[in-house]
Coordinates of C-alpha atoms in Angstrom, one line a residue:
M1116 CA -21.3 -10.1 -7.3
A1117 CA -20.2 -11.2 -3.8
K1118 CA -22.4 -9.6 -1.1
E1119 CA -20.5 -6.4 0.1
K1120 CA -20.5 -7.5 3.6
N1121 CA -18.9 -10.8 2.8
V1122 CA -16.1 -9.2 0.3
F1123 CA -13.5 -9.0 3.0
E1124 CA -14.0 -12.4 4.2
S1125 CA -13.9 -13.7 0.8
V1126 CA -11.0 -12.1 -0.2
V1127 CA -9.2 -13.3 3.0
S1128 CA -9.9 -16.9 2.2
H1129 CA -9.1 -16.4 -1.6
C1130 CA -5.5 -15.2 -0.6
K1131 CA -4.9 -18.1 1.1
E1132 CA -6.2 -20.7 -1.1
Y1133 CA -4.7 -19.4 -4.1
G1134 CA -1.1 -18.5 -2.9
F1135 CA -1.4 -14.7 -2.5
V1136 CA -1.0 -14.5 1.5
F1137 CA -0.4 -16.9 4.1
P1138 CA -0.4 -16.6 8.2
S1139 CA 3.2 -16.3 9.0
S1140 CA 4.6 -19.5 10.8
E1141 CA 1.3 -21.2 10.6
I1142 CA 2.5 -24.8 11.1
Y1143 CA 3.3 -23.2 14.7
D1144 CA 0.0 -21.7 14.8
G1145 CA 1.0 -18.7 13.5
L1146 CA 2.3 -15.1 14.8
G1147 CA -0.1 -12.3 15.4
A1148 CA -0.7 -9.9 12.7
V1149 CA 2.5 -11.0 10.6
Y1150 CA 1.9 -12.6 7.2
D1151 CA 3.8 -14.1 4.1
Y1152 CA 3.1 -13.2 0.8
G1153 CA 2.9 -16.7 -1.3
N1154 CA 3.8 -17.5 -4.9
Y1155 CA 1.4 -15.0 -6.5
G1156 CA 0.9 -12.4 -3.7
S1157 CA 5.0 -11.7 -4.0
E1158 CA 4.3 -11.4 -7.7
L1159 CA 1.6 -8.9 -7.2
K1160 CA 3.3 -7.0 -4.6
K1161 CA 6.3 -6.5 -6.9
N1162 CA 4.4 -5.2 -9.7
I1163 CA 2.6 -2.7 -7.3
K1164 CA 6.1 -1.4 -5.8
E1165 CA 7.5 -1.4 -9.6
Y1166 CA 4.4 0.9 -10.7
W1167 CA 5.0 3.1 -7.8
W1168 CA 8.9 3.4 -8.3
R1169 CA 8.4 3.9 -12.1
S1170 CA 6.0 6.7 -11.6
M1171 CA 8.3 8.4 -9.0
V1172 CA 11.9 7.8 -10.1
Y1173 CA 11.6 6.9 -13.7
M1174 CA 9.1 9.7 -14.7
H1175 CA 10.4 12.5 -13.0
E1176 CA 14.0 13.8 -13.6
N1177 CA 14.1 15.6 -10.3
I1178 CA 13.5 12.4 -8.0
V1179 CA 16.1 9.8 -7.2
G1180 CA 16.0 6.5 -5.2
I1181 CA 17.7 5.3 -2.2
D1182 CA 17.6 2.0 0.3
S1183 CA 18.6 3.1 3.6
A1184 CA 19.4 0.7 6.6
I1185 CA 16.8 -0.7 9.0
F1186 CA 19.0 -0.4 11.9
M1187 CA 20.0 3.5 12.3
H1188 CA 21.8 5.4 15.1
P1189 CA 19.3 5.5 18.3
K1190 CA 19.7 9.5 18.3
I1191 CA 17.7 9.7 15.1
W1192 CA 14.8 8.4 16.7
K1193 CA 15.2 10.9 19.4
A1194 CA 15.5 13.8 17.3
S1195 CA 12.6 12.6 15.1
G1196 CA 10.5 12.5 18.3
H1197 CA 9.7 8.7 18.2
I1198 CA 11.2 8.0 21.5
D1199 CA 9.5 10.4 23.3
G1200 CA 6.0 10.5 21.3
F1201 CA 5.5 7.4 19.3
S1202 CA 2.7 5.7 20.9
D1203 CA -1.1 4.8 20.5
P1204 CA -3.8 5.5 22.7
M1205 CA -5.2 2.2 24.2
I1206 CA -8.1 1.2 26.3
D1207 CA -9.4 -1.9 28.0
N1208 CA -12.9 -3.4 28.4
K1209 CA -13.0 -4.7 32.2
D1210 CA -15.5 -7.2 31.4
S1211 CA -14.1 -8.8 28.2
K1212 CA -10.3 -8.2 29.3
K1213 CA -10.0 -7.3 25.8
R1214 CA -7.6 -4.0 24.8
Y1215 CA -8.4 -1.8 22.0
R1216 CA -7.1 1.3 20.4
A1217 CA -9.2 4.1 21.5
D1218 CA -9.0 6.1 18.2
Q1219 CA -9.9 2.9 16.2
L1220 CA -13.1 2.2 18.3
I1221 CA -14.2 5.9 17.7
E1222 CA -13.3 5.4 13.7
D1223 CA -15.4 2.4 13.6
K1224 CA -18.2 4.4 15.2
I1225 CA -17.9 7.1 12.8
A1226 CA -18.1 4.4 9.8
R1227 CA -21.4 3.3 11.2
Y1228 CA -22.7 6.7 11.6
E1229 CA -21.8 7.2 8.0
K1230 CA -23.3 3.9 7.0
D1231 CA -26.5 4.8 8.8
G1232 CA -26.8 8.0 7.0
K1233 CA -25.9 10.0 10.4
T1234 CA -23.5 12.2 8.6
N1235 CA -23.6 15.1 11.1
K1236 CA -23.0 12.7 13.9
A1237 CA -20.0 11.4 12.1
A1238 CA -18.7 14.9 11.3
E1239 CA -19.0 15.9 14.9
L1240 CA -17.3 12.7 16.1
Q1241 CA -14.5 12.9 13.5
Q1242 CA -13.8 16.6 14.8
G1243 CA -13.7 15.6 18.2
L1244 CA -11.2 12.6 17.4
D1245 CA -9.1 14.9 15.3
D1246 CA -9.1 17.5 18.3
A1247 CA -8.1 14.6 20.8
L1248 CA -5.5 13.2 18.6
V1249 CA -3.4 16.4 17.9
D1250 CA -3.4 17.7 21.5
N1251 CA -2.8 14.2 22.8
H1252 CA -5.8 14.5 25.1
L1253 CA -6.5 11.1 26.4
D1254 CA -9.4 12.1 28.8
K1255 CA -11.0 13.4 25.6
L1256 CA -10.8 10.0 23.8
K1257 CA -12.5 8.7 26.9
S1258 CA -15.1 11.1 27.1
L1259 CA -15.7 10.5 23.3
I1260 CA -16.2 6.8 23.8
E1261 CA -18.6 7.3 26.9
E1262 CA -20.8 10.1 25.1
H1263 CA -21.1 8.2 21.9
E1264 CA -21.9 4.9 24.0
I1265 CA -19.3 2.8 22.2
V1266 CA -19.6 -0.7 23.4
C1267 CA -16.9 -3.6 23.5
P1268 CA -17.3 -5.8 20.2
I1269 CA -16.8 -8.8 22.7
S1270 CA -18.8 -8.3 25.8
G1271 CA -21.0 -5.6 24.7
T1272 CA -20.6 -3.5 27.6
R1273 CA -19.3 0.0 28.2
N1274 CA -16.9 -0.8 31.3
W1275 CA -14.0 0.8 30.1
T1276 CA -10.7 1.5 31.9
D1277 CA -9.1 5.0 31.3
V1278 CA -7.0 5.7 28.4
R1279 CA -3.3 5.5 28.2
Q1280 CA -0.4 5.6 25.7
F1281 CA 1.9 2.5 24.4
N1282 CA 5.0 3.0 22.7
L1283 CA 5.2 1.2 19.3
M1284 CA 8.9 0.9 18.7
Y1285 CA 10.8 -2.4 19.0
S1286 CA 13.9 -2.2 20.5
T1287 CA 16.9 -4.6 20.4
Q1288 CA 20.8 -4.4 21.2
M1289 CA 23.6 -4.1 19.0
G1290 CA 27.0 -5.5 20.2
S1291 CA 28.4 -9.1 20.6
V1292 CA 28.6 -8.8 24.5
A1293 CA 25.2 -7.9 26.0
D1294 CA 26.6 -5.8 28.8
D1295 CA 28.2 -3.4 26.2
A1296 CA 25.2 -3.4 23.8
N1297 CA 23.7 -0.1 22.6
E1298 CA 20.0 -0.2 22.7
I1299 CA 18.8 0.4 19.1
Y1300 CA 15.4 0.4 17.4
L1301 CA 13.7 -1.4 14.3
R1302 CA 12.5 1.7 12.2
P1303 CA 8.9 2.5 12.6
E1304 CA 8.9 4.4 9.6
T1305 CA 11.2 4.8 6.2
A1306 CA 11.3 8.4 6.0
Q1307 CA 14.1 9.2 8.5
G1308 CA 16.5 7.3 6.5
I1309 CA 15.8 9.9 3.6
F1310 CA 16.1 12.9 6.1
V1311 CA 19.7 11.8 7.0
N1312 CA 20.8 11.3 3.7
F1313 CA 19.6 14.6 2.3
L1314 CA 23.0 16.1 1.6
N1315 CA 24.6 12.6 0.8
V1316 CA 22.2 12.4 -2.0
Q1317 CA 22.0 16.1 -3.1
K1318 CA 25.6 16.4 -3.4
S1319 CA 26.3 13.2 -4.9
G1320 CA 23.5 13.4 -7.3
R1321 CA 24.4 16.9 -7.9
M1322 CA 20.6 17.6 -7.3
K1323 CA 18.9 20.9 -7.3
V1324 CA 15.9 22.0 -5.3
P1325 CA 13.1 21.2 -5.7
F1326 CA 14.0 17.4 -5.7
G1327 CA 12.7 14.2 -4.1
I1328 CA 14.1 11.1 -2.6
A1329 CA 11.9 7.9 -2.9
Q1330 CA 12.4 4.6 -0.9
I1331 CA 10.4 1.3 -0.8
G1332 CA 11.3 -0.4 2.7
K1333 CA 10.3 -2.5 5.8
A1334 CA 9.2 -0.8 8.8
F1335 CA 8.0 -2.1 12.3
R1336 CA 5.6 -1.0 14.5
N1337 CA 4.5 -3.2 18.0
E1338 CA 0.8 -2.9 17.3
I1339 CA -1.3 -4.1 20.1
V1340 CA -4.3 -4.2 18.5
A1341 CA -3.6 -5.2 14.9
R1342 CA -6.6 -6.4 12.8
Q1343 CA -8.4 -6.5 9.3
F1344 CA -5.9 -8.9 7.9
I1345 CA -2.9 -7.1 6.2
M1346 CA -4.6 -3.8 6.7
R1347 CA -2.4 -3.2 10.2
M1348 CA 0.6 -5.4 10.9
R1349 CA 3.3 -5.3 12.8
E1350 CA 5.8 -6.0 9.9
F1351 CA 4.9 -3.9 6.9
E1352 CA 6.3 -2.2 3.8
Q1353 CA 6.1 1.6 3.0
M1354 CA 6.5 3.5 -0.4
E1355 CA 7.7 7.0 0.7
M1356 CA 9.1 10.1 -1.4
Q1357 CA 10.2 13.2 0.5
F1358 CA 10.3 16.3 -1.8
F1359 CA 12.4 19.1 -0.9
V1360 CA 11.4 22.5 -2.0
R1361 CA 12.2 26.3 -1.2
P1362 CA 10.5 27.8 1.6
G1363 CA 7.3 29.6 0.6
T1364 CA 6.6 27.1 -2.5
E1365 CA 5.5 24.4 -0.2
M1366 CA 1.9 24.7 -0.8
Q1367 CA 2.0 25.2 -4.5
W1368 CA 3.9 21.6 -4.4
Y1369 CA 1.7 20.3 -1.6
R1370 CA -1.2 20.7 -4.1
Y1371 CA 0.6 19.2 -6.9
W1372 CA 1.3 16.2 -5.0
K1373 CA -2.0 15.8 -3.6
E1374 CA -3.6 15.7 -7.2
S1375 CA -0.8 13.5 -8.6
R1376 CA -1.0 10.8 -6.4
L1377 CA -4.8 10.3 -6.8
K1378 CA -4.3 10.3 -10.6
W1379 CA -1.9 7.5 -9.8
H1380 CA -4.6 5.6 -8.0
L1381 CA -7.2 6.1 -10.4
A1382 CA -5.0 5.1 -13.4
L1383 CA -5.6 1.6 -12.4
G1384 CA -9.3 1.8 -13.3
T1385 CA -10.4 2.2 -9.8
S1386 CA -13.9 4.0 -9.8
P1387 CA -13.3 7.7 -8.6
D1388 CA -16.3 7.2 -6.1
K1389 CA -14.2 4.5 -4.2
Y1390 CA -11.5 7.3 -3.2
R1391 CA -11.8 10.5 -1.3
F1392 CA -9.6 13.1 0.3
H1393 CA -9.6 13.7 4.1
D1394 CA -8.1 16.8 4.8
H1395 CA -6.6 17.2 8.3
V1396 CA -8.1 19.9 10.2
K1397 CA -5.7 19.8 13.3
L1398 CA -2.3 19.5 12.1
A1399 CA 0.8 17.8 13.7
H1400 CA 3.2 20.2 15.3
Y1401 CA 5.8 19.7 12.4
A1402 CA 3.2 20.2 9.4
N1403 CA 1.4 23.0 7.9
A1404 CA -1.0 20.9 5.8
A1405 CA -2.1 17.3 5.5
V1406 CA -4.4 15.2 3.7
D1407 CA -5.1 11.4 3.6
I1408 CA -6.4 9.6 0.4
E1409 CA -9.0 7.0 1.6
F1410 CA -10.3 4.2 -0.3
Q1411 CA -13.6 2.8 0.6
F1412 CA -13.1 -0.9 2.0
P1413 CA -15.8 -3.3 3.0
F1414 CA -15.3 -2.0 6.4
G1415 CA -15.3 1.6 5.6
F1416 CA -13.3 4.5 4.2
K1417 CA -9.7 4.0 5.6
E1418 CA -6.5 5.9 4.7
V1419 CA -4.3 4.4 1.9
E1420 CA -1.9 7.3 1.4
G1421 CA -0.8 10.6 3.2
I1422 CA 0.4 13.8 1.7
H1423 CA 2.1 16.0 4.3
S1424 CA 3.6 19.2 4.3
R1425 CA 6.2 18.9 6.9
T1426 CA 7.9 22.3 6.8
D1427 CA 11.5 22.3 7.7
F1428 CA 11.1 20.4 11.0
D1429 CA 12.7 17.2 10.3
L1430 CA 15.9 18.6 8.7
K1431 CA 16.3 21.0 11.6
Q1432 CA 15.9 18.3 14.1
H1433 CA 18.7 16.3 12.5
Q1434 CA 20.8 19.3 12.2
E1435 CA 20.4 20.2 15.8
F1436 CA 21.0 16.7 17.3
S1437 CA 23.6 15.7 15.2
G1438 CA 25.5 19.1 15.1
K1439 CA 25.9 18.7 11.1
K1440 CA 24.7 21.7 9.1
L1441 CA 21.9 20.4 6.7
H1442 CA 21.6 23.8 4.7
Y1443 CA 21.1 24.1 0.8
F1444 CA 22.6 26.7 -0.9
D1445 CA 20.5 27.6 -4.0
P1446 CA 22.4 29.0 -6.6
E1447 CA 19.4 30.7 -8.3
L1448 CA 19.2 32.9 -5.3
G1449 CA 21.8 35.6 -5.4
P1450 CA 23.6 37.2 -2.4
D1451 CA 21.9 40.5 -3.2
G1452 CA 20.0 41.1 0.0
K1453 CA 16.6 40.4 -1.4
A1454 CA 16.9 36.6 -1.0
I1455 CA 18.5 34.3 1.0
G1456 CA 20.3 31.7 -1.0
N1457 CA 21.2 29.5 1.8
Y1458 CA 18.3 27.8 3.6
I1459 CA 17.0 24.4 5.1
P1460 CA 14.5 22.9 2.6
Y1461 CA 10.9 22.6 3.3
V1462 CA 9.5 19.0 2.7
I1463 CA 6.3 17.5 0.9
E1464 CA 6.0 14.0 2.0
T1465 CA 3.9 11.3 0.1
S1466 CA 3.4 8.0 2.1
I1467 CA 1.7 4.8 1.1
G1468 CA 1.5 1.5 2.6
V1469 CA 2.4 -1.3 0.1
D1470 CA 0.2 -3.8 2.0
R1471 CA -2.8 -1.6 2.3
M1472 CA -2.4 -1.0 -1.6
F1473 CA -2.2 -4.7 -2.0
L1474 CA -5.4 -5.5 0.0
L1475 CA -7.0 -2.4 -1.6
T1476 CA -6.3 -4.0 -5.3
M1477 CA -7.4 -7.4 -4.2
I1478 CA -10.7 -6.1 -3.0
N1479 CA -11.2 -3.9 -6.0
A1480 CA -10.6 -6.7 -8.3
Y1481 CA -12.5 -9.7 -6.7
C1482 CA -15.5 -10.7 -8.3
E1483 CA -18.0 -13.6 -8.1
E1484 CA -20.0 -13.8 -11.6
E1485 CA -22.7 -16.1 -13.0
V1486 CA -22.1 -17.3 -16.1
I1487 CA -24.1 -19.8 -18.3
N1488 CA -22.6 -23.0 -19.5
G1489 CA -25.1 -24.7 -21.7
D1490 CA -28.3 -25.1 -20.0
Q1491 CA -26.7 -24.7 -16.3
K1492 CA -25.4 -21.6 -14.5
D1493 CA -22.2 -21.5 -12.9
I1494 CA -20.2 -19.0 -10.7
R1495 CA -16.7 -18.3 -11.6
T1496 CA -14.3 -16.4 -9.1
V1497 CA -12.1 -13.9 -11.1
L1498 CA -9.5 -11.3 -10.1
K1499 CA -10.1 -8.3 -12.4
L1500 CA -6.5 -7.1 -11.9
H1501 CA -5.3 -4.6 -14.1
P1502 CA -3.2 -6.4 -16.5
A1503 CA 0.2 -4.8 -15.8
L1504 CA -0.3 -5.8 -11.9
A1505 CA -1.4 -9.4 -12.5
P1506 CA 0.9 -11.8 -11.1
V1507 CA 0.8 -14.0 -14.2
K1508 CA 0.3 -12.4 -17.3
V1509 CA -0.4 -15.5 -19.9
A1510 CA -1.4 -19.1 -19.5
I1511 CA -0.3 -21.6 -22.2
L1512 CA -2.7 -24.4 -22.6
P1513 CA -2.3 -27.4 -24.7
L1514 CA -5.6 -28.7 -25.9
V1515 CA -4.1 -32.2 -25.3
K1516 CA -1.2 -34.0 -23.9
K1517 CA -0.4 -35.7 -27.2
D1518 CA 0.0 -35.2 -31.0
G1519 CA 2.8 -32.5 -30.7
L1520 CA 0.5 -30.0 -29.1
P1521 CA 2.4 -30.0 -25.8
E1522 CA 5.9 -29.4 -28.0
I1523 CA 4.1 -26.3 -29.5
A1524 CA 2.8 -25.0 -26.3
R1525 CA 6.3 -25.4 -24.8
K1526 CA 8.2 -23.7 -27.5
L1527 CA 5.9 -20.9 -27.1
M1528 CA 6.2 -20.8 -23.4
N1529 CA 10.0 -20.5 -23.8
N1530 CA 9.7 -17.7 -26.2
L1531 CA 7.8 -15.6 -23.8
K1532 CA 8.9 -16.4 -20.5
M1533 CA 12.0 -14.1 -20.7
D1534 CA 9.9 -11.2 -20.8
Y1535 CA 6.7 -12.2 -19.1
V1536 CA 5.4 -14.5 -16.1
C1537 CA 4.0 -17.3 -17.8
Q1538 CA 2.3 -20.7 -16.7
Y1539 CA 2.0 -23.8 -18.5
D1540 CA -0.9 -25.9 -17.5
E1541 CA -1.8 -29.0 -19.3
K1542 CA -3.9 -30.8 -16.4
D1543 CA -7.8 -31.2 -16.4
A1544 CA -10.3 -29.9 -18.9
I1545 CA -9.7 -26.6 -20.8
G1546 CA -12.7 -25.3 -18.7
K1547 CA -11.3 -26.2 -15.4
R1548 CA -8.0 -24.6 -16.7
Y1549 CA -9.7 -21.2 -17.5
R1550 CA -11.4 -21.2 -13.9
R1551 CA -7.8 -21.7 -12.3
Q1552 CA -6.2 -18.6 -14.3
D1553 CA -9.4 -16.4 -13.6
A1554 CA -8.8 -17.1 -9.9
I1555 CA -5.5 -15.7 -10.0
G1556 CA -6.0 -13.0 -12.4
T1557 CA -4.3 -13.9 -15.5
P1558 CA -5.3 -11.7 -18.4
F1559 CA -4.7 -14.0 -21.2
C1560 CA -5.0 -17.7 -21.8
I1561 CA -3.6 -19.1 -25.0
T1562 CA -5.0 -22.5 -26.2
V1563 CA -2.9 -24.7 -28.6
D1564 CA -5.1 -26.8 -30.6
Y1565 CA -5.3 -29.3 -33.7
D1566 CA -5.9 -26.1 -36.1
T1567 CA -2.4 -24.7 -34.6
L1568 CA -0.7 -27.7 -36.5
Q1569 CA -2.4 -26.4 -39.9
D1570 CA -2.4 -22.8 -39.5
Q1571 CA 0.0 -21.6 -36.8
S1572 CA -2.7 -19.7 -34.8
V1573 CA -4.1 -20.2 -31.4
T1574 CA -6.8 -19.2 -29.5
I1575 CA -6.6 -16.1 -26.8
R1576 CA -9.0 -16.0 -24.4
Y1577 CA -9.4 -12.7 -22.3
R1578 CA -10.2 -13.0 -18.9
D1579 CA -12.6 -10.1 -18.3
S1580 CA -15.0 -10.4 -21.2
M1581 CA -14.2 -14.3 -21.6
K1582 CA -13.9 -13.6 -25.2
Q1583 CA -12.1 -15.9 -27.4
E1584 CA -10.4 -15.4 -31.1
R1585 CA -7.7 -16.6 -33.0
I1586 CA -4.4 -14.8 -33.5
A1587 CA -1.3 -15.8 -35.1
I1588 CA 1.4 -17.3 -33.1
D1589 CA 3.6 -14.4 -34.4
S1590 CA 1.5 -11.8 -33.1
I1591 CA 1.4 -13.0 -29.5
A1592 CA 4.0 -11.3 -28.3
S1593 CA 3.3 -7.5 -29.5
L1594 CA -0.4 -8.1 -28.3
I1595 CA 0.8 -9.2 -24.9
A1596 CA 3.2 -6.3 -24.6
K1597 CA 0.6 -3.6 -25.4
E1598 CA -1.8 -4.7 -22.7
V1599 CA 0.5 -5.5 -19.8
S1600 CA 3.0 -2.5 -20.3
L1601 CA 3.6 -0.2 -17.2
N1602 CA 4.9 2.0 -19.3
R1603 CA 1.5 2.6 -21.3
L1604 CA -0.3 2.7 -17.8
L1605 CA 2.2 5.5 -16.6
T1606 CA 1.7 7.3 -19.9
E1607 CA -1.9 7.2 -20.5

């Protein structure tokens, strides 16, 4: 296995070399914290999103999906609080002239405490960070940095400026004439597009509380200090679901979604030891409960998904700012004076970053293994992706480029490609072709050889075990269907 301290660097390099992720605008020296997904990366990303969408929309009769616009009325962001309060605490080092997010400097220190076994110090610092962020106490952040002797990673000094806030929203203008243009914003999150469509979806879909609205979409944040590859970007993608419930039942649903979302992650075969819950002790003003699902990246535990009980804050805000009533009439609560049948629902939110999930998946799958080849030892790099997520499901490999083997291989390829992403490869020795497929995570390689001409069977090689066996051509489709099925993953 690759040494843990090098896993992150190895994955970043692997993503570039094998067409998963490229720096955006690379021929122009790139654009900071913006990335393009390549030929295999776009497939893997699509499969992750499909897994989430099916688990949310297809597996729940009371959840539907929407696709709201990136551009929205600017009053939406006033109502949500983003215009007045969507900012990050920034601090500069006077010696290196580098700018950092104060909370990230503190989080890195917490991770070092945990790595060194100083769990009490880590817990103390985490509590101080939570208190400072919830209370928006910038001086407290500065004092934590000084108290715990946090130094600049570049200069190694503690010559810090004061902490100050920096708004993260991108603004632009709408209108053909600049003087008449209205300032609008690129959305910093996808949730508000769900909230403002609450009644549209409820009425058109004849939805009854409890019900959910799911969405996958782009969001944009002007991160001043973006780092750790695709972990924190300026253009990113979110998978969010807002679940509308009766007031008073929100904690029941909060617990349900907390456990359900962790099961979704673990179904991919990840060790439970790699995940943990981080319950928020200090809550945002709109929430009455919040928890993060964190994954152990090589650089420490980091949030990949949040589950929040947002009360009725968002719908109330949009009702106030729009002047439109956003109540729900619950037919199961009668007008008997004992229960109110007309109310603004409470909301349970699940929010996961597609790009963070992509990075998690790559880190979790990346392996360097020592294999014996005759009397020699070799290192193979393999992505042990869940077959349902693998960008290429099966590779078709004729043993040689003659004697009718390519024709049989092409016919097999044509039979499979309508249902699965397949790859045909006839270049180089068979061992090199296997290694190429290992590196992109292809779970099955099928070799057409001379015996195929006689018995209509092929050799199938399994990626993880490297085991090979003969199988009839007629059996290939059913075997692959069983192993790569998203439906199987969702119902196991």
